[in-house]
CSV table of C-alpha atoms in Angstrom, one decimal:
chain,number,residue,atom,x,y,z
A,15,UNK,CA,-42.4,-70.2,212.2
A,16,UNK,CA,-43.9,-72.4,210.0
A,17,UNK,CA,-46.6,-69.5,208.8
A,18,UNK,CA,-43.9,-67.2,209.1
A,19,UNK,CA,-41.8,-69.5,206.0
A,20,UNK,CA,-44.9,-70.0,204.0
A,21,UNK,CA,-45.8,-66.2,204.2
A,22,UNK,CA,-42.2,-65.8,202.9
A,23,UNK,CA,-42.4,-68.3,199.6
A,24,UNK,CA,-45.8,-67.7,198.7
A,25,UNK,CA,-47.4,-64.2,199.9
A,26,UNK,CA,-50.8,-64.1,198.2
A,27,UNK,CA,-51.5,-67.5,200.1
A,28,UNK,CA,-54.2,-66.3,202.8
A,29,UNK,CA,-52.7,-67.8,206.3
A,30,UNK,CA,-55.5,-67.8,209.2
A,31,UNK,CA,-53.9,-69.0,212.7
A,32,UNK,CA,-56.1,-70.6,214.8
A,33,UNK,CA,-54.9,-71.1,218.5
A,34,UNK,CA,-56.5,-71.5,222.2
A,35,UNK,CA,-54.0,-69.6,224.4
A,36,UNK,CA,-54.8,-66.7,225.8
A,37,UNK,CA,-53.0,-63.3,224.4
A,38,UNK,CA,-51.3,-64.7,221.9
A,39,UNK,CA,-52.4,-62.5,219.1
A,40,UNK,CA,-50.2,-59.7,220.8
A,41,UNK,CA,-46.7,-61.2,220.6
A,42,UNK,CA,-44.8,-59.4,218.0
A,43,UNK,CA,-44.0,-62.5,215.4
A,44,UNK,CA,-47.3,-63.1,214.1
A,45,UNK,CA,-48.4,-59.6,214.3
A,46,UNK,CA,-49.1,-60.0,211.0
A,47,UNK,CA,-51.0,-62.6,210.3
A,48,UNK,CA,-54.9,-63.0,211.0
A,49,UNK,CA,-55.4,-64.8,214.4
A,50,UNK,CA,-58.5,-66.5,215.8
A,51,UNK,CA,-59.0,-67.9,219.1
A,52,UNK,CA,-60.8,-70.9,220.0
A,53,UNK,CA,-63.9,-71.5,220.2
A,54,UNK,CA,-64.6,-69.2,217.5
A,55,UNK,CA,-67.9,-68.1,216.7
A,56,UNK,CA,-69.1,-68.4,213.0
A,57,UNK,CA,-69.3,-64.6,212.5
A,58,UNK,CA,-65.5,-64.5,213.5
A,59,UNK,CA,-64.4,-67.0,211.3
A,60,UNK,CA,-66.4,-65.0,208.1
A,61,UNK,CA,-65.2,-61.9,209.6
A,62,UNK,CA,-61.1,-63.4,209.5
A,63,UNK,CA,-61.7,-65.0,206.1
A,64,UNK,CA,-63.1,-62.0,204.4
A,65,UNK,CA,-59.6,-59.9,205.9
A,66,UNK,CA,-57.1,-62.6,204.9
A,67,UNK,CA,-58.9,-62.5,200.9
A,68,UNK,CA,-59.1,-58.1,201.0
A,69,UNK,CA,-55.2,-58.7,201.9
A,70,UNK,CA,-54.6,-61.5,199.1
A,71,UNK,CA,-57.0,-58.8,196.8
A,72,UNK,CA,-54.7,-55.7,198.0
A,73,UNK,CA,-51.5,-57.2,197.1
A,74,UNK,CA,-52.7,-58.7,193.8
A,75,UNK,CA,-53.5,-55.1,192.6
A,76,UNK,CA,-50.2,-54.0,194.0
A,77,UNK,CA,-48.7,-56.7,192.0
A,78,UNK,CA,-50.7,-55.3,189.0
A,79,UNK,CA,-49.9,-52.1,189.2
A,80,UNK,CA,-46.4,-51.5,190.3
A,81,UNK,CA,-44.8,-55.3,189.2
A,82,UNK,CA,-44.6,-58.1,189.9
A,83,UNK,CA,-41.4,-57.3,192.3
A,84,UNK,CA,-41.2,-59.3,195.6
A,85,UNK,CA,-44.1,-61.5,195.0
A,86,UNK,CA,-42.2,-64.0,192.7
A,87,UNK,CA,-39.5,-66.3,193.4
Protein backbone atom coordinates (compact mmCIF):
# COMPACT_ATOMS: atom_id res chain seq x y z
CA UNK A 1 0.00 0.00 0.00
CA UNK A 2 2.57 2.12 0.91
CA UNK A 3 4.42 1.78 -2.68
CA UNK A 4 1.16 1.75 -4.13
CA UNK A 5 0.64 5.73 -2.49
CA UNK A 6 4.06 6.81 -3.34
CA UNK A 7 3.72 5.45 -7.05
CA UNK A 8 0.57 7.67 -6.92
CA UNK A 9 2.23 11.16 -5.68
CA UNK A 10 5.38 10.84 -7.28
CA UNK A 11 5.52 8.50 -10.51
CA UNK A 12 9.07 8.98 -11.94
CA UNK A 13 10.26 7.82 -8.40
CA UNK A 14 11.83 4.23 -9.29
CA UNK A 15 10.15 1.80 -6.50
CA UNK A 16 12.05 -1.74 -6.28
CA UNK A 17 10.16 -4.24 -3.69
CA UNK A 18 12.21 -6.47 -2.08
CA UNK A 19 10.47 -9.40 -0.15
CA UNK A 20 11.22 -13.13 0.99
CA UNK A 21 7.87 -14.92 0.49
CA UNK A 22 7.41 -17.11 -1.94
CA UNK A 23 4.93 -16.05 -5.13
CA UNK A 24 4.37 -12.91 -4.21
CA UNK A 25 5.37 -11.22 -7.35
CA UNK A 26 2.01 -12.77 -8.82
CA UNK A 27 -0.67 -11.13 -6.77
CA UNK A 28 -2.35 -8.61 -8.74
CA UNK A 29 -1.64 -5.26 -6.54
CA UNK A 30 1.94 -4.88 -7.14
CA UNK A 31 1.84 -6.19 -10.59
CA UNK A 32 3.30 -3.27 -11.43
CA UNK A 33 6.07 -2.66 -9.63
CA UNK A 34 9.57 -4.37 -9.99
CA UNK A 35 9.83 -7.17 -7.41
CA UNK A 36 12.89 -9.03 -6.10
CA UNK A 37 13.12 -11.95 -3.90
CA UNK A 38 15.50 -12.64 -1.26
CA UNK A 39 18.49 -13.56 -1.44
CA UNK A 40 19.04 -11.80 -4.53
CA UNK A 41 21.93 -12.34 -6.58
CA UNK A 42 23.91 -9.25 -7.70
CA UNK A 43 23.05 -9.64 -11.35
CA UNK A 44 19.30 -9.45 -10.29
CA UNK A 45 19.53 -6.53 -8.39
CA UNK A 46 21.50 -4.71 -11.71
CA UNK A 47 19.16 -6.38 -13.81
CA UNK A 48 15.80 -4.73 -11.47
CA UNK A 49 17.68 -1.35 -11.20
CA UNK A 50 18.32 -0.95 -14.81
CA UNK A 51 14.13 -1.79 -15.52
CA UNK A 52 12.87 0.57 -12.72
CA UNK A 53 15.39 3.72 -14.50
CA UNK A 54 14.24 2.47 -18.54
CA UNK A 55 10.58 2.95 -16.75
CA UNK A 56 11.56 6.42 -14.98
CA UNK A 57 13.40 7.18 -18.74
CA UNK A 58 10.12 6.02 -20.65
CA UNK A 59 7.82 8.23 -18.80
CA UNK A 60 10.10 11.19 -18.67
CA UNK A 61 10.05 11.25 -22.58
CA UNK A 62 6.28 10.73 -22.38
CA UNK A 63 6.23 13.59 -20.16
CA UNK A 64 8.32 15.45 -22.89
CA UNK A 65 6.49 14.79 -25.56
CA UNK A 66 2.85 14.66 -24.94
CA UNK A 67 2.74 17.09 -21.49
CA UNK A 68 3.30 17.17 -18.63
CA UNK A 69 -0.44 15.68 -17.82
CA UNK A 70 -0.76 13.19 -14.96
CA UNK A 71 2.76 13.31 -13.75
CA UNK A 72 2.26 16.62 -11.69
CA UNK A 73 0.37 17.33 -8.77
Amino acid sequence: QLAQAVRRERPLLPIILMTGYAGISAREDIKDFTVVSKPVHPTALLQAIGAELARTHNLMATNIHNGPAGLQR
